[in-house]
């Protein structure tokens, strides 16, 4: 008797096929069971358990404080909700930069303890050994170039990256290194659209953009941003599909008023 569900799951191979036939890849973040279930049922291709959980879930200013244990907790909550999407989990800051053995140990913990399908690492040439070592254990790896929030203290700002020729050249070289190392896909964050398109055309693996224009193979947004829950964050690349901050605020205010005015609960809302 099989315990596997019949629903066809998205695989890394399918994402590469999608790039080949020009079908765009849709990716969103999730950090908990309920949100992941709604996103998965809507038909998303990839769910990213991003280390943006550090900001969105825990209220930290940067992605640096989140721990491997916390990422595993978020990832296992997401995995329990998923029928179809490919689930990729960020290796958090400090869990892979030391050496390739540390990177492999962290990736194995994520895969084993959460049931995730792949990991994502920030960086290019400097983490090539770690990527290859993780891949040698059969763990799919997604790369991440451009604005890499784990290096925020090196760069100092969250502004657009690789606007200068020298940095753009390095980014293209890094993208090729990640492809050669065996990454199944690559995230490009906040770089000029023309450069992102050039990268997508010069490598065979899918390139998924955030603030990287339309010439790439797919798009990713932070779910809480696109739902308009984080109303104080308004970069140019962000399209808001809802204004949940407003709707939720109205609902909470109404609830408070209903409790205080003794309108809630009414006759039909009690036993
Ligand atoms: O952590 C995250 O949410 C990310 C996306 C912005 C790509 O890395």
Short mmCIF file of C-alpha atoms and ligand atoms in Angstrom, two decimals:
data_model
loop_
_atom_site.label_atom_id
_atom_site.label_comp_id
_atom_site.label_asym_id
_atom_site.label_seq_id
_atom_site.Cartn_x
_atom_site.Cartn_y
_atom_site.Cartn_z
CA UNK A 1 0.00 0.00 0.00
CA UNK A 2 1.37 3.40 -0.96
CA UNK A 3 1.21 6.23 1.55
CA UNK A 4 2.04 8.80 -1.11
CA UNK A 5 -0.66 11.20 -2.27
CA UNK A 6 -1.65 11.11 -5.96
CA UNK A 7 -1.21 14.87 -6.57
CA UNK A 8 1.64 15.54 -8.99
CA UNK A 9 4.40 17.35 -7.14
CA UNK A 10 6.63 20.00 -8.69
CA UNK A 11 10.24 18.82 -9.12
CA UNK A 12 13.50 20.62 -9.90
CA UNK A 13 13.49 18.84 -13.26
CA UNK A 14 10.02 20.26 -14.06
CA UNK A 15 11.25 23.78 -13.29
CA UNK A 16 14.04 23.30 -15.82
CA UNK A 17 11.49 22.03 -18.36
CA UNK A 18 9.37 25.13 -17.69
CA UNK A 19 12.32 27.35 -18.54
CA UNK A 20 12.93 25.35 -21.73
CA UNK A 21 9.36 25.85 -22.96
CA UNK A 22 9.14 29.48 -21.78
CA UNK A 23 6.58 28.93 -19.00
CA UNK A 24 7.18 31.37 -16.13
CA UNK A 25 7.78 30.02 -12.62
CA UNK A 26 5.76 31.47 -9.71
CA UNK A 27 7.36 31.41 -6.26
CA UNK A 28 6.23 32.90 -2.91
CA UNK A 29 7.49 32.74 0.66
CA UNK A 30 5.74 30.94 3.53
CA UNK A 31 6.80 30.31 7.09
CA UNK A 32 3.75 28.60 8.63
CA UNK A 33 1.21 25.84 7.99
CA UNK A 34 -1.93 27.92 7.32
CA UNK A 35 -0.36 30.34 4.84
CA UNK A 36 1.51 27.53 3.06
CA UNK A 37 -1.73 25.55 2.63
CA UNK A 38 -3.53 28.49 0.99
CA UNK A 39 -0.58 29.24 -1.32
CA UNK A 40 -0.12 25.59 -2.28
CA UNK A 41 -3.84 25.15 -3.06
CA UNK A 42 -3.69 28.24 -5.29
CA UNK A 43 -1.21 26.31 -7.46
CA UNK A 44 2.14 27.95 -6.74
CA UNK A 45 5.19 26.20 -8.24
CA UNK A 46 7.75 26.89 -5.49
CA UNK A 47 7.42 27.88 -1.83
CA UNK A 48 10.46 29.50 -0.28
CA UNK A 49 10.87 29.23 3.48
CA UNK A 50 13.00 32.36 3.36
CA UNK A 51 15.22 33.68 6.10
CA UNK A 52 13.06 36.79 5.64
CA UNK A 53 11.15 35.02 8.45
CA UNK A 54 13.71 36.81 10.62
CA UNK A 55 12.09 40.13 9.63
CA UNK A 56 8.51 39.12 8.91
CA UNK A 57 7.90 36.59 11.69
CA UNK A 58 10.32 37.67 14.40
CA UNK A 59 10.58 41.44 13.81
CA UNK A 60 14.38 41.57 13.48
CA UNK A 61 15.89 44.38 11.44
CA UNK A 62 17.96 41.97 9.31
CA UNK A 63 17.96 38.30 8.32
CA UNK A 64 21.12 37.62 10.35
CA UNK A 65 19.69 36.58 13.75
CA UNK A 66 17.49 33.67 12.62
CA UNK A 67 18.93 30.28 13.64
CA UNK A 68 19.07 26.90 11.92
CA UNK A 69 16.66 25.49 14.55
CA UNK A 70 14.16 28.29 13.84
CA UNK A 71 14.40 27.71 10.07
CA UNK A 72 13.77 23.99 10.64
CA UNK A 73 10.70 24.84 12.75
CA UNK A 74 9.28 27.10 10.00
CA UNK A 75 10.14 24.61 7.25
CA UNK A 76 8.52 21.64 8.98
CA UNK A 77 5.32 23.67 9.54
CA UNK A 78 5.25 24.51 5.81
CA UNK A 79 6.02 20.95 4.71
CA UNK A 80 3.01 19.59 6.65
CA UNK A 81 0.74 21.82 4.52
CA UNK A 82 2.07 21.00 1.06
CA UNK A 83 0.53 18.71 -1.55
CA UNK A 84 2.16 20.03 -4.69
CA UNK A 85 4.76 22.82 -4.47
CA UNK A 86 8.53 22.36 -4.34
CA UNK A 87 9.69 23.64 -0.94
CA UNK A 88 13.07 25.39 -0.79
CA UNK A 89 14.57 26.45 2.55
CA UNK A 90 17.17 29.17 3.16
CA UNK A 91 20.33 28.12 4.98
CA UNK A 92 20.53 30.90 7.60
CA UNK A 93 23.49 33.20 8.17
CA UNK A 94 26.27 31.45 10.06
CA UNK A 95 25.16 27.92 9.15
CA UNK A 96 27.27 27.51 5.98
CA UNK A 97 29.87 30.25 5.57
CA UNK A 98 32.48 28.56 7.80
CA UNK A 99 33.40 25.66 5.54
CA UNK A 100 31.84 23.09 3.21
CA UNK A 101 31.52 20.45 5.97
CA UNK A 102 29.49 22.86 8.10
CA UNK A 103 27.37 23.72 5.04
CA UNK A 104 26.66 20.05 4.37
CA UNK A 105 25.80 19.36 8.02
CA UNK A 106 23.34 22.29 8.06
CA UNK A 107 21.74 21.26 4.76
CA UNK A 108 21.33 17.67 5.97
CA UNK A 109 19.67 18.87 9.18
CA UNK A 110 17.18 20.95 7.19
CA UNK A 111 16.33 18.07 4.83
CA UNK A 112 16.16 15.41 7.57
CA UNK A 113 14.37 17.37 10.29
CA UNK A 114 11.89 19.35 8.17
CA UNK A 115 11.31 17.15 5.12
CA UNK A 116 12.12 20.05 2.74
CA UNK A 117 12.98 19.42 -0.91
CA UNK A 118 15.93 21.78 -1.49
CA UNK A 119 18.07 24.47 0.13
CA UNK A 120 19.06 27.99 -0.93
CA UNK A 121 22.41 29.69 -0.22
CA UNK A 122 23.52 33.28 -0.84
CA UNK A 123 26.75 33.89 -2.74
CA UNK A 124 28.83 32.95 -5.78
CA UNK A 125 32.42 31.77 -6.28
CA UNK A 126 33.20 31.94 -2.54
CA UNK A 127 30.66 29.19 -1.69
CA UNK A 128 31.28 26.93 -4.71
CA UNK A 129 32.87 24.17 -2.56
CA UNK A 130 29.93 24.20 -0.17
CA UNK A 131 27.41 23.96 -3.00
CA UNK A 132 29.26 21.02 -4.56
CA UNK A 133 29.52 19.22 -1.22
CA UNK A 134 25.79 19.66 -0.51
CA UNK A 135 24.97 18.45 -4.02
CA UNK A 136 27.19 15.40 -3.57
CA UNK A 137 24.81 14.31 -0.78
CA UNK A 138 21.90 14.47 -3.24
CA UNK A 139 20.45 17.74 -1.91
CA UNK A 140 19.25 20.17 -4.60
CA UNK A 141 20.65 23.70 -4.26
CA UNK A 142 19.19 27.04 -5.37
CA UNK A 143 21.64 29.97 -5.64
CA UNK A 144 21.03 33.63 -4.75
CA UNK A 145 22.95 36.59 -6.23
CA UNK A 146 22.56 40.37 -6.50
CA UNK A 147 21.24 41.84 -3.27
CA UNK A 148 22.15 39.19 -0.70
CA UNK A 149 20.61 40.36 2.60
CA UNK A 150 22.90 38.17 4.74
CA UNK A 151 25.79 40.45 3.62
CA UNK A 152 23.98 43.70 4.45
CA UNK A 153 26.74 44.89 6.80
CA UNK A 154 29.32 44.45 4.02
CA UNK A 155 27.25 46.50 1.52
CA UNK A 156 25.67 48.93 3.97
CA UNK A 157 22.40 49.50 2.05
CA UNK A 158 19.52 47.62 0.39
CA UNK A 159 19.85 49.60 -2.86
CA UNK A 160 19.98 48.13 -6.38
CA UNK A 161 23.11 45.99 -6.97
CA UNK A 162 25.42 45.50 -9.96
CA UNK A 163 24.70 48.86 -11.59
CA UNK A 164 28.43 49.30 -12.27
CA UNK A 165 30.07 47.32 -15.06
CA UNK A 166 32.63 45.63 -12.81
CA UNK A 167 30.01 44.25 -10.40
CA UNK A 168 27.73 43.25 -13.30
CA UNK A 169 30.60 41.29 -14.88
CA UNK A 170 31.28 39.51 -11.58
CA UNK A 171 27.61 38.67 -11.19
CA UNK A 172 27.48 37.05 -14.65
CA UNK A 173 30.62 35.05 -13.81
CA UNK A 174 29.09 33.95 -10.48
CA UNK A 175 25.85 32.89 -12.20
CA UNK A 176 27.88 30.69 -14.57
CA UNK A 177 29.81 29.20 -11.64
CA UNK A 178 26.55 28.37 -9.85
CA UNK A 179 25.20 26.71 -13.00
CA UNK A 180 28.43 24.70 -13.48
CA UNK A 181 28.42 23.68 -9.81
CA UNK A 182 25.02 22.07 -10.34
CA UNK A 183 22.51 24.52 -8.82
CA UNK A 184 19.03 23.75 -10.19
CA UNK A 185 17.93 27.42 -10.16
CA UNK A 186 19.05 30.87 -9.15
CA UNK A 187 17.40 33.85 -7.42
CA UNK A 188 18.48 37.31 -8.62
CA UNK A 189 17.50 40.06 -6.22
CA UNK A 190 17.28 43.79 -6.97
CA UNK A 191 19.52 44.19 -10.01
CA UNK A 192 18.92 46.08 -13.30
CA UNK A 193 16.34 44.32 -15.52
CA UNK A 194 18.66 44.29 -18.55
CA UNK A 195 21.42 42.54 -16.61
CA UNK A 196 18.96 39.98 -15.15
CA UNK A 197 17.67 39.19 -18.64
CA UNK A 198 21.23 38.76 -19.89
CA UNK A 199 21.97 36.31 -17.05
CA UNK A 200 18.75 34.35 -17.73
CA UNK A 201 19.70 34.06 -21.40
CA UNK A 202 23.28 33.03 -20.74
CA UNK A 203 22.61 30.10 -18.39
CA UNK A 204 20.38 27.03 -18.83
CA UNK A 205 18.98 26.87 -15.27
CA UNK A 206 15.86 28.88 -14.29
CA UNK A 207 16.49 32.41 -13.01
CA UNK A 208 13.87 33.66 -10.57
CA UNK A 209 13.79 37.39 -9.99
CA UNK A 210 12.73 39.75 -7.22
CA UNK A 211 13.15 43.33 -8.33
CA UNK A 212 14.97 42.02 -11.41
CA UNK A 213 12.45 42.79 -14.17
CA UNK A 214 10.42 40.64 -16.53
CA UNK A 215 13.15 39.09 -18.67
CA UNK A 216 13.85 36.27 -16.20
CA UNK A 217 12.26 32.81 -15.94
CA UNK A 218 10.09 33.40 -12.88
CA UNK A 219 9.21 35.76 -10.05
CA UNK A 220 9.30 35.58 -6.25
CA UNK A 221 7.79 37.95 -3.69
CA UNK A 222 7.56 37.90 0.07
CA UNK A 223 3.94 36.86 0.68
CA UNK A 224 3.32 39.29 3.54
CA UNK A 225 4.47 42.16 1.28
CA UNK A 226 2.32 41.22 -1.73
CA UNK A 227 -0.70 40.82 0.56
CA UNK A 228 -0.13 44.33 1.91
CA UNK A 229 0.35 43.20 5.50
CA UNK A 230 3.71 45.00 5.78
CA UNK A 231 2.49 48.46 4.81
CA UNK A 232 5.72 50.28 5.77
CA UNK A 233 7.78 48.46 3.09
CA UNK A 234 7.25 49.90 -0.42
CA UNK A 235 10.05 49.18 -2.90
CA UNK A 236 9.32 49.91 -6.56
CA UNK A 237 9.30 46.20 -7.50
CA UNK A 238 6.54 45.29 -5.06
CA UNK A 239 3.04 44.77 -6.49
CA UNK A 240 0.43 44.65 -3.74
CA UNK A 241 -2.47 42.32 -4.51
CA UNK A 242 -4.38 43.18 -1.33
CA UNK A 243 -4.32 45.77 1.40
CA UNK A 244 -4.56 43.28 4.25
CA UNK A 245 -3.12 45.70 6.78
CA UNK A 246 -6.21 47.89 6.33
CA UNK A 247 -8.70 45.00 6.21
CA UNK A 248 -7.20 43.32 9.27
CA UNK A 249 -7.03 46.57 11.18
CA UNK A 250 -10.73 47.16 10.48
CA UNK A 251 -11.61 43.61 11.57
CA UNK A 252 -9.62 43.90 14.82
CA UNK A 253 -11.12 47.31 15.59
CA UNK A 254 -14.62 45.97 14.95
CA UNK A 255 -13.97 42.95 17.21
CA UNK A 256 -12.70 45.17 20.04
CA UNK A 257 -15.78 47.40 19.72
CA UNK A 258 -18.12 44.38 19.62
CA UNK A 259 -16.59 42.91 22.80
CA UNK A 260 -16.66 46.21 24.66
CA UNK A 261 -20.21 47.02 23.57
CA UNK A 262 -21.33 43.46 24.54
CA UNK A 263 -22.53 42.89 20.96
CA UNK A 264 -20.28 39.78 20.77
CA UNK A 265 -21.20 37.05 21.46
CA UNK A 266 -24.91 37.21 20.64
CA UNK A 267 -27.64 34.60 21.32
CA UNK A 268 -26.70 32.42 18.34
CA UNK A 269 -23.00 32.51 19.17
CA UNK A 270 -23.25 30.75 22.52
CA UNK A 271 -24.35 27.35 23.96
O1 LIG B 1 14.37 35.23 2.41
C1 LIG B 1 13.68 35.52 1.41
O2 LIG B 1 12.46 35.76 1.49
C2 LIG B 1 14.35 35.56 0.12
C3 LIG B 1 13.58 36.13 -1.04
C4 LIG B 1 13.51 37.59 -0.94
C5 LIG B 1 14.13 35.68 -2.33
O3 LIG B 1 15.47 35.17 0.01
#
